Amino acid sequence: MSTLARKALVIFLIWTISQPAYPQKDIVTRDSDGNIEYRDSDGNFMENEAYEVSDDGMTSKYAYESPETDNENKRESHSFEHSGEAGESRTSNGAGGNNGSKGFYEGVIQKSRTDRNYAIQSSQNIDSRLQKSQIAFSKIVSNASGESLASGEMNQTISHLIGSLVNSNQATLFSSFSGQYENNKFKNEIYQQEALKEELRRLFPDLYGQNIQQIKQAQDVLRNWTLVGQLMKNSGFDSSLVEAENAISNVQKSVDLTGLGPVDRKLMVTIDQFNQDAFSRFADYISNYLASIPTSQFDLGTNQKIEVERLIFEAFKSVSQNHDYLAAASSLLQAKEILKYSEPPHESEFGPDDLIGAGSVVAALGKGLSRFGSKELLIKIVNIEDRNAIRKVLTEFTDNGITVLGKTGKYEAFGKRIGANIFEIKPALWKMLTQEEWWIINKEFLDKAVLRGDRIVLSQKVTDINKVNGFLKRELDYLINEKNYRLSANGRELLK
Amino acid sequence: MILTTLLKEIILIPRKFYTLHNISEYDLLMKTGYFENYELVTEQNLYETLCQYPEEIEYWLTLSDDNRSSEKWLISQSKNGKYVVDFFPRNIHEKKAVEFDDIKRACAMYIKRDIEQTRNI
């Protein structure tokens, strides 16, 4: 559905519910005794109401003057006295009335009929408007299917419209009707909150079901982070979790209260942001956790080493493949226990660099993951062979202090010929990485070259950087714009 | 899957790779259905598809230029203006460079070899 059509529909619905269900009384005055007088917009008298309590406090009197009798010659006034004693009532003429009990009853009955008709009409209006809204809602849902944002906005709009509609009609009926009938059938039917909620749920089963489902999904997301929260105590994670839980709780209350509730995109955005932030924090935690383990603790016996490797592998796998943070946290806790009780020293073919290096890359890529949404990367680099490949390119370098950059097919041959550092990764891993993941690792490579103070040599002459494209352009831009390098006069290297 | 759709999806891989940012070349190729139908895709029908979408050639050239892996197929233009499809490093598997006058022919050969390398990783 187009934006224009959607707006038109909303305007139509608002117009529909704004139509009065009862004739408007434009001028309302109330005197010091509480008597109310209604006049129309031209100042003509319409009706008045008076309500009094007798001296003994037991008898109340309701007086009513109808517009039909409001003229100089034939003004009728009816009063109704109701004794506080059960089953005993009597009638009398009003203060200015000259009619007998028959006239009084006729007046009351007439007024009752009039109000009842208004009430019925209002009730019919409610049904009519709800039906229109239901049709409109069905159209919106069918047109907005597949567009969660539009659907969410529309759900919220409709929810508010229905709330307004019911409230406005409740108010209209109440003012016209309920005050005059102790045993008000319509009042009981309409004002039963549970009945009203059920009606709304019946009329909009899809919306109600969708809201409940969204709340459950949001709760499931948070449930997965509970154990991680315990693992990351005192890191600020707990308060973020509580904040997200409160957001869900507020929406839950709203749904319970109204029968529909404003579950909209905002809640899902809140949960999604929490999820991303939590994932990033978790990746940092894993990295710091690995880096904080003393070197000696890695000198495990072979079986223990294999078990620790397996548990850490399982942790990453749980996060990246299944989004099961509970299982990931559990695996890490087990690994921690093994390392805690191991008794160094033991001979080991793997050093701490393997895990620490992987940990730092995981953290960097984890942030990339949370930004770009890739779910596959962590598991890729947990593979020991791939991990070593990344570690090698980031940590092993030649002694001649030269790093070579350039176009593919040129820089590798030239770099190898002169024994320089080059950025090169095994093809299986390269093909598995996204463009941004390429850059995360490549940038790390460049940063380390800068840190070592390497000469940055180009495998082919570059005279105009603007004529360079692809990855080489990004490398040159980074070094020049963020690391303060400049192109040499002969175009063969970058200088500080 | 209809072959023409498969071929078109393959041809569009580098464009998607550079515009979507968050998906790997491997994943893009897998989604085309190539792994199950690789025998149907030939240099000839890739060439015919490239003739319909010549604007995609530039994306393939960029993808080749950006490849930082240790073993890879390359496509480049030589000094004599011809287009060369080569394997890096040269001494592995005794693969020899092939020269083309027609960039579409060269690109079709490069695509087939590159996606085969991806399939076999």
mmCIF file of C-alpha atoms in Angstrom, chain A residues 35-310:
data_model
loop_
_atom_site.group_PDB
_atom_site.id
_atom_site.type_symbol
_atom_site.label_atom_id
_atom_site.label_comp_id
_atom_site.label_asym_id
_atom_site.label_seq_id
_atom_site.Cartn_x
_atom_site.Cartn_y
_atom_site.Cartn_z
ATOM 1 C CA ASN A 35 -28.082 21.590 38.126
ATOM 2 C CA ILE A 36 -27.006 21.258 34.511
ATOM 3 C CA GLU A 37 -28.535 23.096 31.561
ATOM 4 C CA TYR A 38 -27.825 22.276 27.908
ATOM 5 C CA ARG A 39 -28.308 24.699 25.049
ATOM 6 C CA ASP A 40 -27.561 24.344 21.366
ATOM 7 C CA SER A 41 -25.152 26.504 19.400
ATOM 8 C CA ASP A 42 -27.870 29.133 18.866
ATOM 9 C CA GLY A 43 -28.523 29.409 22.582
ATOM 10 C CA ASN A 44 -31.860 27.552 22.447
ATOM 11 C CA PHE A 45 -32.723 25.578 25.517
ATOM 12 C CA MET A 46 -32.433 21.822 25.012
ATOM 13 C CA GLU A 47 -32.769 20.174 28.391
ATOM 14 C CA ASN A 48 -31.680 20.370 31.997
ATOM 15 C CA GLU A 49 -30.946 17.983 34.815
ATOM 16 C CA ALA A 50 -31.124 18.432 38.580
ATOM 17 C CA TYR A 51 -30.026 16.057 41.244
ATOM 18 C CA GLU A 52 -30.730 16.679 44.910
ATOM 19 C CA VAL A 53 -30.270 14.977 48.241
ATOM 20 C CA SER A 54 -33.017 15.497 50.824
ATOM 21 C CA ASP A 55 -32.420 16.695 54.364
ATOM 22 C CA ASP A 56 -32.583 13.218 55.828
ATOM 23 C CA GLY A 57 -29.953 12.083 53.431
ATOM 24 C CA MET A 58 -32.019 9.128 52.367
ATOM 25 C CA THR A 59 -34.059 10.543 49.561
ATOM 26 C CA SER A 60 -32.693 11.696 46.255
ATOM 27 C CA LYS A 61 -34.605 13.592 43.641
ATOM 28 C CA TYR A 62 -33.966 13.628 39.957
ATOM 29 C CA ALA A 63 -35.632 16.396 37.986
ATOM 30 C CA TYR A 64 -35.750 16.638 34.237
ATOM 31 C CA GLU A 65 -37.153 19.230 31.849
ATOM 32 C CA SER A 66 -37.514 18.172 28.245
ATOM 33 C CA PRO A 67 -37.025 20.586 25.342
ATOM 34 C CA GLU A 68 -40.503 19.857 24.022
ATOM 35 C CA THR A 69 -42.047 21.382 27.161
ATOM 36 C CA ASP A 70 -39.658 24.260 27.420
ATOM 37 C CA ASN A 71 -41.958 27.077 26.382
ATOM 38 C CA GLU A 72 -43.894 29.734 28.175
ATOM 39 C CA ASN A 73 -47.269 28.048 28.072
ATOM 40 C CA LYS A 74 -46.548 24.373 28.364
ATOM 41 C CA ARG A 75 -43.481 23.908 30.411
ATOM 42 C CA GLU A 76 -43.503 20.544 32.118
ATOM 43 C CA SER A 77 -41.344 19.573 34.979
ATOM 44 C CA HIS A 78 -41.012 16.024 36.249
ATOM 45 C CA SER A 79 -39.458 14.870 39.423
ATOM 46 C CA PHE A 80 -38.752 11.445 40.743
ATOM 47 C CA GLU A 81 -38.226 10.800 44.412
ATOM 48 C CA HIS A 82 -36.587 7.624 45.404
ATOM 49 C CA SER A 83 -36.686 6.458 48.997
ATOM 50 C CA GLY A 84 -33.612 4.968 50.511
ATOM 51 C CA GLU A 85 -35.751 2.120 51.805
ATOM 52 C CA ALA A 86 -35.799 -0.867 49.556
ATOM 53 C CA GLY A 87 -38.960 -1.486 47.648
ATOM 54 C CA GLU A 88 -40.543 1.804 48.650
ATOM 55 C CA SER A 89 -40.841 4.633 46.247
ATOM 56 C CA ARG A 90 -43.258 7.439 45.625
ATOM 57 C CA THR A 91 -43.689 10.137 43.103
ATOM 58 C CA SER A 92 -44.727 13.760 43.293
ATOM 59 C CA ASN A 93 -44.943 16.728 41.061
ATOM 60 C CA GLY A 94 -41.903 18.841 40.632
ATOM 61 C CA ALA A 95 -41.693 22.284 42.143
ATOM 62 C CA GLY A 96 -43.246 24.024 39.209
ATOM 63 C CA GLY A 97 -45.096 21.122 37.682
ATOM 64 C CA ASN A 98 -48.842 20.826 37.400
ATOM 65 C CA ASN A 99 -49.048 17.337 35.982
ATOM 66 C CA GLY A 100 -50.163 14.195 37.767
ATOM 67 C CA SER A 101 -48.269 10.941 38.143
ATOM 68 C CA LYS A 102 -49.375 9.810 34.700
ATOM 69 C CA GLY A 103 -47.729 12.771 33.062
ATOM 70 C CA PHE A 104 -44.661 12.280 35.116
ATOM 71 C CA TYR A 105 -44.303 8.626 34.113
ATOM 72 C CA GLU A 106 -44.937 9.500 30.508
ATOM 73 C CA GLY A 107 -42.131 12.022 30.703
ATOM 74 C CA VAL A 108 -39.752 9.555 32.281
ATOM 75 C CA ILE A 109 -40.693 6.851 29.799
ATOM 76 C CA GLN A 110 -40.361 9.290 26.930
ATOM 77 C CA LYS A 111 -36.968 10.338 28.135
ATOM 78 C CA SER A 112 -36.003 6.709 28.671
ATOM 79 C CA ARG A 113 -37.048 5.809 25.177
ATOM 80 C CA THR A 114 -35.146 8.741 23.746
ATOM 81 C CA ASP A 115 -31.991 7.851 25.638
ATOM 82 C CA ARG A 116 -32.388 4.202 24.887
ATOM 83 C CA ASN A 117 -32.674 4.975 21.198
ATOM 84 C CA TYR A 118 -29.579 7.084 21.381
ATOM 85 C CA ALA A 119 -27.822 4.308 23.199
ATOM 86 C CA ILE A 120 -28.869 1.702 20.679
ATOM 87 C CA GLN A 121 -27.877 3.998 17.879
ATOM 88 C CA SER A 122 -24.525 4.589 19.518
ATOM 89 C CA SER A 123 -24.092 0.898 20.011
ATOM 90 C CA GLN A 124 -24.871 0.321 16.357
ATOM 91 C CA ASN A 125 -22.405 3.018 15.479
ATOM 92 C CA ILE A 126 -19.769 1.198 17.463
ATOM 93 C CA ASP A 127 -20.455 -2.016 15.601
ATOM 94 C CA SER A 128 -20.470 -0.206 12.294
ATOM 95 C CA ARG A 129 -17.202 1.567 13.006
ATOM 96 C CA LEU A 130 -15.534 -1.524 14.347
ATOM 97 C CA GLN A 131 -16.564 -3.372 11.220
ATOM 98 C CA LYS A 132 -15.161 -0.596 9.046
ATOM 99 C CA SER A 133 -11.986 -0.616 11.047
ATOM 100 C CA GLN A 134 -11.758 -4.373 10.806
ATOM 101 C CA ILE A 135 -12.116 -4.231 7.029
ATOM 102 C CA ALA A 136 -9.556 -1.454 6.862
ATOM 103 C CA PHE A 137 -7.239 -3.406 9.092
ATOM 104 C CA SER A 138 -7.555 -6.531 6.966
ATOM 105 C CA LYS A 139 -6.655 -4.506 3.907
ATOM 106 C CA ILE A 140 -3.673 -3.002 5.672
ATOM 107 C CA VAL A 141 -2.404 -6.356 6.856
ATOM 108 C CA SER A 142 -2.795 -7.985 3.471
ATOM 109 C CA ASN A 143 -1.068 -5.090 1.733
ATOM 110 C CA ALA A 144 1.667 -4.699 4.271
ATOM 111 C CA SER A 145 2.562 -8.368 4.501
ATOM 112 C CA GLY A 146 6.279 -8.753 4.105
ATOM 113 C CA GLU A 147 6.914 -5.194 5.138
ATOM 114 C CA SER A 148 7.514 -5.410 8.850
ATOM 115 C CA LEU A 149 8.039 -1.700 9.303
ATOM 116 C CA ALA A 150 4.868 -0.702 7.519
ATOM 117 C CA SER A 151 2.982 -3.463 9.227
ATOM 118 C CA GLY A 152 4.311 -2.404 12.610
ATOM 119 C CA GLU A 153 3.357 1.201 12.060
ATOM 120 C CA MET A 154 -0.073 0.252 10.876
ATOM 121 C CA ASN A 155 -0.640 -2.092 13.780
ATOM 122 C CA GLN A 156 0.178 0.686 16.159
ATOM 123 C CA THR A 157 -2.048 3.144 14.311
ATOM 124 C CA ILE A 158 -4.969 0.777 14.256
ATOM 125 C CA SER A 159 -4.464 -0.101 17.879
ATOM 126 C CA HIS A 160 -4.611 3.560 18.837
ATOM 127 C CA LEU A 161 -7.618 4.169 16.621
ATOM 128 C CA ILE A 162 -9.556 1.349 18.177
ATOM 129 C CA GLY A 163 -8.664 2.594 21.618
ATOM 130 C CA SER A 164 -9.880 6.090 20.732
ATOM 131 C CA LEU A 165 -13.019 4.760 19.156
ATOM 132 C CA VAL A 166 -14.013 2.695 22.144
ATOM 133 C CA ASN A 167 -13.176 5.444 24.591
ATOM 134 C CA SER A 168 -15.138 8.078 22.710
ATOM 135 C CA ASN A 169 -18.202 5.904 22.446
ATOM 136 C CA GLN A 170 -17.929 4.812 26.034
ATOM 137 C CA ALA A 171 -17.883 8.425 27.087
ATOM 138 C CA THR A 172 -20.854 9.276 24.901
ATOM 139 C CA LEU A 173 -22.944 6.420 26.157
ATOM 140 C CA PHE A 174 -21.979 7.003 29.730
ATOM 141 C CA SER A 175 -22.937 10.672 29.742
ATOM 142 C CA SER A 176 -26.230 10.086 28.024
ATOM 143 C CA PHE A 177 -27.290 6.945 29.627
ATOM 144 C CA SER A 178 -25.675 5.364 32.614
ATOM 145 C CA GLY A 179 -26.421 8.128 35.083
ATOM 146 C CA GLN A 180 -30.156 7.621 34.646
ATOM 147 C CA TYR A 181 -30.446 3.875 34.887
ATOM 148 C CA GLU A 182 -29.208 2.067 37.907
ATOM 149 C CA ASN A 183 -29.487 -1.245 36.210
ATOM 150 C CA ASN A 184 -28.008 -0.248 32.924
ATOM 151 C CA LYS A 185 -27.837 -3.177 30.615
ATOM 152 C CA PHE A 186 -25.689 -1.416 28.071
ATOM 153 C CA LYS A 187 -23.379 -0.123 30.727
ATOM 154 C CA ASN A 188 -22.723 -3.609 32.010
ATOM 155 C CA GLU A 189 -22.195 -4.936 28.535
ATOM 156 C CA ILE A 190 -19.917 -2.205 27.361
ATOM 157 C CA TYR A 191 -17.937 -1.356 30.457
ATOM 158 C CA GLN A 192 -16.817 -4.806 31.347
ATOM 159 C CA GLN A 193 -13.151 -4.439 30.605
ATOM 160 C CA GLU A 194 -12.563 -8.104 30.067
ATOM 161 C CA ALA A 195 -15.445 -8.290 27.641
ATOM 162 C CA LEU A 196 -14.091 -5.316 25.788
ATOM 163 C CA LYS A 197 -10.649 -6.835 25.551
ATOM 164 C CA GLU A 198 -12.088 -10.089 24.347
ATOM 165 C CA GLU A 199 -14.056 -8.225 21.710
ATOM 166 C CA LEU A 200 -10.958 -6.462 20.475
ATOM 167 C CA ARG A 201 -9.032 -9.708 20.429
ATOM 168 C CA ARG A 202 -11.862 -11.324 18.502
ATOM 169 C CA LEU A 203 -11.991 -8.502 15.996
ATOM 170 C CA PHE A 204 -8.224 -8.358 15.560
ATOM 171 C CA PRO A 205 -6.943 -11.855 16.238
ATOM 172 C CA ASP A 206 -3.938 -11.455 13.962
ATOM 173 C CA LEU A 207 -2.758 -8.289 15.633
ATOM 174 C CA TYR A 208 -3.190 -9.652 19.131
ATOM 175 C CA GLY A 209 -1.460 -12.924 18.254
ATOM 176 C CA GLN A 210 1.351 -11.059 16.536
ATOM 177 C CA ASN A 211 1.924 -8.891 19.588
ATOM 178 C CA ILE A 212 2.053 -11.862 21.920
ATOM 179 C CA GLN A 213 4.448 -13.625 19.555
ATOM 180 C CA GLN A 214 6.741 -10.595 19.337
ATOM 181 C CA ILE A 215 6.895 -10.299 23.097
ATOM 182 C CA LYS A 216 7.753 -13.990 23.376
ATOM 183 C CA GLN A 217 10.498 -13.638 20.759
ATOM 184 C CA ALA A 218 11.978 -10.692 22.609
ATOM 185 C CA GLN A 219 11.892 -12.619 25.877
ATOM 186 C CA ASP A 220 13.593 -15.586 24.201
ATOM 187 C CA VAL A 221 16.395 -13.343 22.984
ATOM 188 C CA LEU A 222 17.057 -12.081 26.479
ATOM 189 C CA ARG A 223 16.793 -15.535 28.021
ATOM 190 C CA ASN A 224 19.759 -16.628 25.913
ATOM 191 C CA TRP A 225 21.885 -13.938 27.485
ATOM 192 C CA THR A 226 21.142 -14.788 31.103
ATOM 193 C CA LEU A 227 24.115 -17.059 31.718
ATOM 194 C CA VAL A 228 26.368 -14.763 29.747
ATOM 195 C CA GLY A 229 25.234 -12.056 32.139
ATOM 196 C CA GLN A 230 26.429 -14.190 35.046
ATOM 197 C CA LEU A 231 29.727 -14.805 33.298
ATOM 198 C CA MET A 232 30.254 -11.097 32.684
ATOM 199 C CA LYS A 233 29.339 -9.800 36.118
ATOM 200 C CA ASN A 234 30.233 -6.230 37.013
ATOM 201 C CA SER A 235 30.909 -5.297 33.395
ATOM 202 C CA GLY A 236 27.802 -3.176 32.950
ATOM 203 C CA PHE A 237 26.180 -5.987 31.040
ATOM 204 C CA ASP A 238 23.745 -6.717 33.854
ATOM 205 C CA SER A 239 22.244 -3.229 33.774
ATOM 206 C CA SER A 240 21.816 -3.395 29.994
ATOM 207 C CA LEU A 241 20.008 -6.679 30.404
ATOM 208 C CA VAL A 242 17.684 -5.260 33.067
ATOM 209 C CA GLU A 243 16.970 -2.258 30.855
ATOM 210 C CA ALA A 244 15.987 -4.501 27.964
ATOM 211 C CA GLU A 245 13.860 -6.653 30.257
ATOM 212 C CA ASN A 246 12.036 -3.552 31.488
ATOM 213 C CA ALA A 247 11.297 -2.481 27.921
ATOM 214 C CA ILE A 248 9.629 -5.812 27.279
ATOM 215 C CA SER A 249 7.815 -5.729 30.603
ATOM 216 C CA ASN A 250 6.297 -2.328 29.818
ATOM 217 C CA VAL A 251 4.969 -3.548 26.507
ATOM 218 C CA GLN A 252 3.630 -6.684 28.151
ATOM 219 C CA LYS A 253 1.697 -4.560 30.651
ATOM 220 C CA SER A 254 0.268 -2.454 27.873
ATOM 221 C CA VAL A 255 -0.913 -5.517 25.987
ATOM 222 C CA ASP A 256 -2.495 -6.956 29.120
ATOM 223 C CA LEU A 257 -4.255 -3.684 29.850
ATOM 224 C CA THR A 258 -5.728 -2.910 26.467
ATOM 225 C CA GLY A 259 -6.070 -6.278 24.855
ATOM 226 C CA LEU A 260 -3.959 -5.121 21.933
ATOM 227 C CA GLY A 261 -1.164 -2.844 22.989
ATOM 228 C CA PRO A 262 1.477 -0.905 21.119
ATOM 229 C CA VAL A 263 3.987 -3.638 20.287
ATOM 230 C CA ASP A 264 5.759 -2.011 17.437
ATOM 231 C CA ARG A 265 9.074 -1.761 15.679
ATOM 232 C CA LYS A 266 10.511 0.292 18.520
ATOM 233 C CA LEU A 267 10.585 -2.693 20.862
ATOM 234 C CA MET A 268 12.214 -4.903 18.277
ATOM 235 C CA VAL A 269 14.800 -2.208 17.534
ATOM 236 C CA THR A 270 15.554 -1.954 21.257
ATOM 237 C CA ILE A 271 16.044 -5.703 21.530
ATOM 238 C CA ASP A 272 18.077 -5.845 18.336
ATOM 239 C CA GLN A 273 20.385 -3.089 19.577
ATOM 240 C CA PHE A 274 20.793 -4.874 22.882
ATOM 241 C CA ASN A 275 21.578 -8.103 21.039
ATOM 242 C CA GLN A 276 24.260 -6.448 18.921
ATOM 243 C CA ASP A 277 25.785 -4.680 21.885
ATOM 244 C CA ALA A 278 25.735 -7.891 23.925
ATOM 245 C CA PHE A 279 27.398 -9.812 21.112
ATOM 246 C CA SER A 280 30.156 -7.226 20.833
ATOM 247 C CA ARG A 281 30.711 -7.259 24.588
ATOM 248 C CA PHE A 282 30.774 -11.042 24.576
ATOM 249 C CA ALA A 283 33.420 -11.083 21.832
ATOM 250 C CA ASP A 284 35.507 -8.626 23.860
ATOM 251 C CA TYR A 285 35.039 -10.758 26.921
ATOM 252 C CA ILE A 286 36.259 -13.876 25.109
ATOM 253 C CA SER A 287 39.278 -11.996 23.835
ATOM 254 C CA ASN A 288 40.166 -10.556 27.232
ATOM 255 C CA TYR A 289 39.517 -13.856 28.891
ATOM 256 C CA LEU A 290 41.933 -15.654 26.606
ATOM 257 C CA ALA A 291 44.538 -12.919 26.894
ATOM 258 C CA SER A 292 44.305 -12.845 30.680
ATOM 259 C CA ILE A 293 45.179 -16.496 31.157
ATOM 260 C CA PRO A 294 48.811 -16.763 32.313
ATOM 261 C CA THR A 295 51.212 -18.197 29.779
ATOM 262 C CA SER A 296 52.071 -21.069 32.060
ATOM 263 C CA GLN A 297 48.461 -22.183 32.065
ATOM 264 C CA PHE A 298 48.699 -23.106 28.416
ATOM 265 C CA ASP A 299 51.403 -25.632 29.106
ATOM 266 C CA LEU A 300 48.843 -28.311 29.559
ATOM 267 C CA GLY A 301 49.060 -32.016 29.100
ATOM 268 C CA THR A 302 48.024 -33.086 25.644
ATOM 269 C CA ASN A 303 44.598 -34.325 26.660
ATOM 270 C CA GLN A 304 43.814 -31.181 28.614
ATOM 271 C CA LYS A 305 45.047 -28.999 25.778
ATOM 272 C CA ILE A 306 42.829 -30.801 23.315
ATOM 273 C CA GLU A 307 39.883 -30.456 25.668
ATOM 274 C CA VAL A 308 40.441 -26.715 26.146
ATOM 275 C CA GLU A 309 40.741 -26.244 22.398
ATOM 276 C CA ARG A 310 37.565 -28.215 21.876
#
